[in-house]
mmCIF file of C-alpha atoms in Angstrom:
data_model
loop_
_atom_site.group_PDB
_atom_site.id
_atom_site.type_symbol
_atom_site.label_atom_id
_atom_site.label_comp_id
_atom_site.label_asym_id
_atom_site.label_seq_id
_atom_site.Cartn_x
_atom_site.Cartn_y
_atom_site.Cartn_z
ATOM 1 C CA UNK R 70 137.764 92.859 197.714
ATOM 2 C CA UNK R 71 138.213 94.295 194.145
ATOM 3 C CA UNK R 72 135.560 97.021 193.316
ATOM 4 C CA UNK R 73 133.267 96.326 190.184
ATOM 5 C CA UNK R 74 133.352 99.204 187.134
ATOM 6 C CA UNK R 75 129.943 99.499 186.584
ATOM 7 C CA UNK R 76 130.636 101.400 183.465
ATOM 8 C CA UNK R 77 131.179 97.684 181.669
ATOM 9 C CA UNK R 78 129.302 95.679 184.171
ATOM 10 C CA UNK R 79 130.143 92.380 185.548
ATOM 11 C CA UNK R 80 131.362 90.479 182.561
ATOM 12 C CA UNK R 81 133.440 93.873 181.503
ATOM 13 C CA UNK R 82 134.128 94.771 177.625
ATOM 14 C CA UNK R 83 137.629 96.230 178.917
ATOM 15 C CA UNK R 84 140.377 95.070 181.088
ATOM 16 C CA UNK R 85 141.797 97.276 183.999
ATOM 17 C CA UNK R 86 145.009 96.807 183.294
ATOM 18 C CA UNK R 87 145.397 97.370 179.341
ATOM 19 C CA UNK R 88 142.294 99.399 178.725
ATOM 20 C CA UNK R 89 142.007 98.088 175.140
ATOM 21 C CA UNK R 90 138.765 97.189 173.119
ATOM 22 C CA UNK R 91 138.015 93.682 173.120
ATOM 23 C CA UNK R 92 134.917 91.911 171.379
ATOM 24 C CA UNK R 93 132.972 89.158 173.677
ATOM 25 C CA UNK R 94 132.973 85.441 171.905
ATOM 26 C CA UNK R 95 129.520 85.270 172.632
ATOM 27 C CA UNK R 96 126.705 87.164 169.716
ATOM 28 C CA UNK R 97 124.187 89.014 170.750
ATOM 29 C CA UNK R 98 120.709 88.073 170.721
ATOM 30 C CA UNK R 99 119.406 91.367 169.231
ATOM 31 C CA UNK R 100 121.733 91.326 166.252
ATOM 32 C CA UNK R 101 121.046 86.908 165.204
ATOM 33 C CA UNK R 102 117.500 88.016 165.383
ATOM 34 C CA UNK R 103 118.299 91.287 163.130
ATOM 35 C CA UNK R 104 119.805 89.063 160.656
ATOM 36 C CA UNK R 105 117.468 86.389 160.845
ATOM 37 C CA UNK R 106 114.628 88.632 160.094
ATOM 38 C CA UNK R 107 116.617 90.314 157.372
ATOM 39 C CA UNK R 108 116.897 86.669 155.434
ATOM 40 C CA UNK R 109 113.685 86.484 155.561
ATOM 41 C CA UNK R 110 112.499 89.307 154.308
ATOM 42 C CA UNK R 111 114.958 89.184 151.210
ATOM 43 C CA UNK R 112 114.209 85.516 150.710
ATOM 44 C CA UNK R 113 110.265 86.932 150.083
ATOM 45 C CA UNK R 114 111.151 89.498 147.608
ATOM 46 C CA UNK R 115 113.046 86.317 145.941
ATOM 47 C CA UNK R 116 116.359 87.787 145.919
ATOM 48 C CA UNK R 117 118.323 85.198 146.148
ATOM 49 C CA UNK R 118 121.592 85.399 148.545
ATOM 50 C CA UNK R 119 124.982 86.828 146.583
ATOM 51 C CA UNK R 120 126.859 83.497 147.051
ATOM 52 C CA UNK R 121 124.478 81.196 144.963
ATOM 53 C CA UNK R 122 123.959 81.484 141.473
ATOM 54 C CA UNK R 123 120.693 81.188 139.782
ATOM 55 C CA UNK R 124 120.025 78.146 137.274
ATOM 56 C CA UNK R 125 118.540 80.129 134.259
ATOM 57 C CA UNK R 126 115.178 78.477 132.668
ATOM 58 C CA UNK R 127 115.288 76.489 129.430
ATOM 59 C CA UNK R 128 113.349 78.638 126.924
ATOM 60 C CA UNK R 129 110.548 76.267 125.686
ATOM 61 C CA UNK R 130 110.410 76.869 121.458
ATOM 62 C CA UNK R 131 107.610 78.889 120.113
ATOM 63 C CA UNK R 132 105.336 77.040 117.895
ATOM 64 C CA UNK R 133 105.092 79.133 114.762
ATOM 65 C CA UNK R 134 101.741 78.627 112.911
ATOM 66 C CA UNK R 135 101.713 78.059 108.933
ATOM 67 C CA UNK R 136 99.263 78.862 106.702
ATOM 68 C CA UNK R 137 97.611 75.581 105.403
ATOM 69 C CA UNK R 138 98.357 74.601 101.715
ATOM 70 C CA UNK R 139 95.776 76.645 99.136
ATOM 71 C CA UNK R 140 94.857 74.293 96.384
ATOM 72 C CA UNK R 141 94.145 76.294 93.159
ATOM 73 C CA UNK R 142 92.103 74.642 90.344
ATOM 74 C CA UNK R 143 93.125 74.665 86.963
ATOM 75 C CA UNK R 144 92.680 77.325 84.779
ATOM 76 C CA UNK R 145 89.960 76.771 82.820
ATOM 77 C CA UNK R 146 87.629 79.181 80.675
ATOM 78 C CA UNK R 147 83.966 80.007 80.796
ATOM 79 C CA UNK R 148 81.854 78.471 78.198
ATOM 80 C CA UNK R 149 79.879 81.262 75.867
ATOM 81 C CA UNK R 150 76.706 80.985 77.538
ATOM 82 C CA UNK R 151 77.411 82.172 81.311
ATOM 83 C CA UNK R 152 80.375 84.771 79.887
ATOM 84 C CA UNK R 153 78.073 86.530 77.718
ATOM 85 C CA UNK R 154 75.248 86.098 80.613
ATOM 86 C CA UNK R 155 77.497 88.013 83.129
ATOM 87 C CA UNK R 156 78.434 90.598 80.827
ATOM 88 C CA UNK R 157 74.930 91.535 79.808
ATOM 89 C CA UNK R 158 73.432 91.884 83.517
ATOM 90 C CA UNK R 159 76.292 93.976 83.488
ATOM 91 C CA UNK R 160 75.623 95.981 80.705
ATOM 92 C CA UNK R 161 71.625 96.653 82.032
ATOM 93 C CA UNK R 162 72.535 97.383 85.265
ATOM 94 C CA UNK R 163 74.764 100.440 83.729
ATOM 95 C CA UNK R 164 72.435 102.590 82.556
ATOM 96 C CA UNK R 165 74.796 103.505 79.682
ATOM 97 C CA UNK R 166 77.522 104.279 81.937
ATOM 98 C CA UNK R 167 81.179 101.951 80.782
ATOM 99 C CA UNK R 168 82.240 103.133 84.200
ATOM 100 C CA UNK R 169 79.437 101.701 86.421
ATOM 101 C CA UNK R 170 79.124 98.395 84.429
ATOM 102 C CA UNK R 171 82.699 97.865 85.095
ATOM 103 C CA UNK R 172 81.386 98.649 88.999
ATOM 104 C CA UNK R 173 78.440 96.086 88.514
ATOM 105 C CA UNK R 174 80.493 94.049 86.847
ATOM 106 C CA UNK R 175 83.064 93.442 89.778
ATOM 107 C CA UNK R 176 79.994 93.476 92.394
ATOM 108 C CA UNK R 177 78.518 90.239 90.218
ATOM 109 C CA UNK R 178 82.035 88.563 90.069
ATOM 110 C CA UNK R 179 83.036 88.540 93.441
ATOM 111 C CA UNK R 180 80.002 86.682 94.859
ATOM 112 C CA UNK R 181 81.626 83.813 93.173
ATOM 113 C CA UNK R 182 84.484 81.483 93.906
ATOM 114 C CA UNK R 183 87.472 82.637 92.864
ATOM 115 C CA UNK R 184 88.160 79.927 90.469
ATOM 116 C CA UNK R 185 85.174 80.611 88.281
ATOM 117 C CA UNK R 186 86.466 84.490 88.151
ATOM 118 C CA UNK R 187 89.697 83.813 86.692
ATOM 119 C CA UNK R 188 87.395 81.378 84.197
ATOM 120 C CA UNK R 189 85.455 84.999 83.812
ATOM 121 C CA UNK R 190 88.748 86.691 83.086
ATOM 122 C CA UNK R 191 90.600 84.578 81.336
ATOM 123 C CA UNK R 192 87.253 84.483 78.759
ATOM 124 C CA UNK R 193 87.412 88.375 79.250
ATOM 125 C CA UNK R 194 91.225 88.691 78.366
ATOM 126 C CA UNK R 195 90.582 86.285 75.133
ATOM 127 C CA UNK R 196 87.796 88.015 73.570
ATOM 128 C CA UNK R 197 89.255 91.519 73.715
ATOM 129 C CA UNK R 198 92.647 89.817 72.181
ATOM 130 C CA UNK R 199 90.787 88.701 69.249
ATOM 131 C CA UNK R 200 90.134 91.947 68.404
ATOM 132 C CA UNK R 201 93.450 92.784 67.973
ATOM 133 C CA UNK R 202 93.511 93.157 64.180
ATOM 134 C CA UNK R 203 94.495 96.737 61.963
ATOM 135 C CA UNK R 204 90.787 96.918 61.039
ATOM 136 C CA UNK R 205 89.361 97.764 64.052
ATOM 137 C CA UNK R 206 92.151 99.937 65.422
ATOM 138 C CA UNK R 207 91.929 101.442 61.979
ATOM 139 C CA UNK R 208 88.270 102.775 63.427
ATOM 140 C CA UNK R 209 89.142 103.123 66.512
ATOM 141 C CA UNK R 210 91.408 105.292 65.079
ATOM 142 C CA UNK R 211 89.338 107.523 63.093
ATOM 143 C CA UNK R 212 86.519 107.668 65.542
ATOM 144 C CA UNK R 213 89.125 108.457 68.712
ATOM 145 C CA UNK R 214 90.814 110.577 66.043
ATOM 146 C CA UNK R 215 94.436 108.715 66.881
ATOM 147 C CA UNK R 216 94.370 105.838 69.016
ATOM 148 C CA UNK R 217 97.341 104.625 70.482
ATOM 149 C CA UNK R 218 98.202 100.895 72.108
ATOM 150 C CA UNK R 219 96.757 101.938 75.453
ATOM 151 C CA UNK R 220 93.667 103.511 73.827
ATOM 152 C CA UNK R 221 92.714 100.416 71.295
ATOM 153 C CA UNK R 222 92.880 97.905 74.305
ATOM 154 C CA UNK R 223 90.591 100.194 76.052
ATOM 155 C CA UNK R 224 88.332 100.505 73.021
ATOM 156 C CA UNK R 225 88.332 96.322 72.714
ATOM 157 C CA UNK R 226 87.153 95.988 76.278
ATOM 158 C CA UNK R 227 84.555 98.523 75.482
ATOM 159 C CA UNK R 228 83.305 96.243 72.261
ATOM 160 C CA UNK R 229 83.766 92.868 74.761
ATOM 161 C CA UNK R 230 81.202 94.761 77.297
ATOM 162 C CA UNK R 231 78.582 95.501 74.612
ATOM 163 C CA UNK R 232 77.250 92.020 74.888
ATOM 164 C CA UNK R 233 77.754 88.918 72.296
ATOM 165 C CA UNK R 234 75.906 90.539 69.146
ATOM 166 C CA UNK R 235 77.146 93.680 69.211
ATOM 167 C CA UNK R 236 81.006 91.825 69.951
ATOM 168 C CA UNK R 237 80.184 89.693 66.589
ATOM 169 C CA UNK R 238 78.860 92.182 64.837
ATOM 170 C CA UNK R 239 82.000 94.334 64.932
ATOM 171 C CA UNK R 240 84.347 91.931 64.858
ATOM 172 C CA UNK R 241 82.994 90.933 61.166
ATOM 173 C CA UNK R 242 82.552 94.986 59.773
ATOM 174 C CA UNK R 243 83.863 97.766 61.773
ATOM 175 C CA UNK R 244 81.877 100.314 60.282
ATOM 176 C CA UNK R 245 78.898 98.899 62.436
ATOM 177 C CA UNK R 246 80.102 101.426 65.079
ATOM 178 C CA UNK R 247 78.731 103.682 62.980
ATOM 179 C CA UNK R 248 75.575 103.225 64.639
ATOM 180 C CA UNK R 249 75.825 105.780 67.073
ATOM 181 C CA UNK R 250 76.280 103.482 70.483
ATOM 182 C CA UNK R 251 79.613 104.808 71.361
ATOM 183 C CA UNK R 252 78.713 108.438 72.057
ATOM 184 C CA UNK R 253 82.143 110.000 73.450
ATOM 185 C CA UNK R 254 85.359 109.030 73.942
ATOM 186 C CA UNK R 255 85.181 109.120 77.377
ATOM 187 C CA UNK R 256 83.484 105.723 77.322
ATOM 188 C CA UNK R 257 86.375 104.482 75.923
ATOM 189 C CA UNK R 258 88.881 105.833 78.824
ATOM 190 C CA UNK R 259 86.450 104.309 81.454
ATOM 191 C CA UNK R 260 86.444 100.869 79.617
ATOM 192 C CA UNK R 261 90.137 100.263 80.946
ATOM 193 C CA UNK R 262 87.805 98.901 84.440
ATOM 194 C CA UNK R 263 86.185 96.374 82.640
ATOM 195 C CA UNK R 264 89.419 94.725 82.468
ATOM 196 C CA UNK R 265 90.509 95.213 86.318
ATOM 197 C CA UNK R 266 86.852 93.638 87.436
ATOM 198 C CA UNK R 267 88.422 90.351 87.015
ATOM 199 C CA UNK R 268 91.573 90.923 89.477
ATOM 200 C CA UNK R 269 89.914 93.342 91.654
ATOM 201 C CA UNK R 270 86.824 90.847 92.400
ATOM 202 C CA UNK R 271 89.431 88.084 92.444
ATOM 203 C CA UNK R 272 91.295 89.445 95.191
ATOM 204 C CA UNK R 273 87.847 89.937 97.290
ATOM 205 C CA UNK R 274 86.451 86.663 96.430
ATOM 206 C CA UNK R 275 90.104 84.859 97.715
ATOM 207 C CA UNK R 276 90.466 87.174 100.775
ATOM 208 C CA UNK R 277 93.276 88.892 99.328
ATOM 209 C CA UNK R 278 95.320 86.696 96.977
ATOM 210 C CA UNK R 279 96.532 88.176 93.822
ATOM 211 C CA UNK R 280 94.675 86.545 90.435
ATOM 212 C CA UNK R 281 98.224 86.703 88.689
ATOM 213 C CA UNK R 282 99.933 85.165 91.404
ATOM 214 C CA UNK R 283 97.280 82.231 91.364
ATOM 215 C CA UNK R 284 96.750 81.637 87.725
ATOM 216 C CA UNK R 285 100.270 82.687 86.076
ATOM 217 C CA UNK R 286 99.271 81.035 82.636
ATOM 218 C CA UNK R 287 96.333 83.184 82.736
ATOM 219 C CA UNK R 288 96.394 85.247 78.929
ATOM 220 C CA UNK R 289 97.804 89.309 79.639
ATOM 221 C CA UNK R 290 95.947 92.032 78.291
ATOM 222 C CA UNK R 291 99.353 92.971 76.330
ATOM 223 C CA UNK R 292 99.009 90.774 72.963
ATOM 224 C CA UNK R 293 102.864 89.176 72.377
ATOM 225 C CA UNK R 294 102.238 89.466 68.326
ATOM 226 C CA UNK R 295 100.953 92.584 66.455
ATOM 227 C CA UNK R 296 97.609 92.849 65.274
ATOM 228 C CA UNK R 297 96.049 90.432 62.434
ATOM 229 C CA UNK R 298 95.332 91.877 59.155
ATOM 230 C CA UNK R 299 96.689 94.412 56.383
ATOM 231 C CA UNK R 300 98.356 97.997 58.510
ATOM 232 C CA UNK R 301 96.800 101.097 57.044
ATOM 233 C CA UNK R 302 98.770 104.439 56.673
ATOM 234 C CA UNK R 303 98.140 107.346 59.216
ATOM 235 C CA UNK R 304 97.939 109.876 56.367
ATOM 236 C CA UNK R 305 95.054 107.895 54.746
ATOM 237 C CA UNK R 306 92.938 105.678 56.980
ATOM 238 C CA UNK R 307 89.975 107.473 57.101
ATOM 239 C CA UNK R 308 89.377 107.019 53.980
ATOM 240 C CA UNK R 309 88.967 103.567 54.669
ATOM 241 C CA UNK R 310 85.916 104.430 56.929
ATOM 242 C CA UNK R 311 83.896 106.966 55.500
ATOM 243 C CA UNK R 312 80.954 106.286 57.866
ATOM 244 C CA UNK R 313 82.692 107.108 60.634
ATOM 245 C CA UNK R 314 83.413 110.166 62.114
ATOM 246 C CA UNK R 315 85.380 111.611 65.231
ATOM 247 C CA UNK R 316 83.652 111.035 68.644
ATOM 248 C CA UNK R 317 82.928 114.304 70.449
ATOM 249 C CA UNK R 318 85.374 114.931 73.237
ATOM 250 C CA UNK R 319 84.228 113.825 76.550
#
């Protein structure tokens, strides 16, 4: 009888005669249950097996929100009675200061809608603009002692914020500001707010929109024609004013 090699066992992983390395036909058990296991653990991690290819996911299309339409009145200005009203709780609230009445002035515009500010404005713009004449600047000039472009529009808001009398009054003889109201010329410097109450409580009132931007036919500060009336000579015009004389510095 042949003797068994109990170094391979029955069913022998090498022949006698050759003594080379052969591989049985049959797998295994441990190593179909290694690789059974092993699938499953990659297929719950979601890694999906080398040999298949993943179908990508449409991307669905963001919906981008739009701003809904703004509808903006038409310009229109303020009648008289409520510009002049506006101006003089303005003017009370002040205390005498140009540059807190240009404060309490933007405080009462912006509690209303912004349509009936750029009324305010437009009004505000218009008044100071028909101011524009060689007379006053003539004063202005004299009392500033030299007044250039940016100084007389300052000096017409300051008239427009004195209230409707006081506006008429020295709109028909400049030599009323002889009077003694204006008391510096720093009054005149801080009048250049009175005209930014308008855009600045415009752009609160609208929740940021620019007054401009809305109302592009509103009148500019910055008169297109040159001022009404006869010009006056540098050398000479305060001769044409011999009540006034030059505000103390501020």
């Amino acid at each position: 009888m042949e003797a068994v090699n109990h170094a391979f066992g029955k069913d022998g992983l090498r022949s006698r005669a050759g003594g080379s390395s052969l591989r049985s036909t049959n797998a295994k058990p441990g190593a179909v249950l290694g690789f059974a296991v092993l699938s499953l653990v990659l297929g719950a991690c979601g890694i999906q097996p080398i040999n298949e290819v993943a179908t990508p996911r449409p991307v669905e299309p963001t919906a981008v929100s739009r701003p809904a339409a703004i509808f903006i009145p038409e310009l229109q200005y303020m009648n008289d009675g409520k510009f002049w009203d506006i101006i003089d709780r303005s003017r009370e609230a002040s205390e005498g200061s140009t540059e807190r009445q240009a404060a309490e002035l933007e405080e009462i515009l912006a509690a209303m809608p912004p349509e009936q500010i750029a009324s305010f404005n437009a009004t505000f713009v218009s008044k100071s603009l028909k101011l524009y004449t060689w007379e006053l600047w003539g004063a202005a000039y004299v009392l500033v002692g030299g007044c250039l472009d940016d100084c007389f529009d300052y000096f017409r808001n300051w008239v427009v914020g004195q209230g409707n009398e006081y506006y008429k009054a020295v709109k028909r003889d400049a030599q009323v500001l002889a009077d003694g109201r204006l008391v510096s010329d720093t009054e005149i410097g801080d009048a250049e707010l009175l005209a930014y109450a308008g855009e600045e409580a415009y752009l609160r009132s609208s929740g940021g929109r620019d007054l401009y931007e809305d109302y592009p036919e509103s009148p500019s500060t910055i008169a297109e024609e040159g001022p009404s009336g006869t010009a006056w000579d540098e050398e000479e015009v305060e001769y044409l004013y011999p009540g006034l004389t030059p505000l103390p510095a501020g």
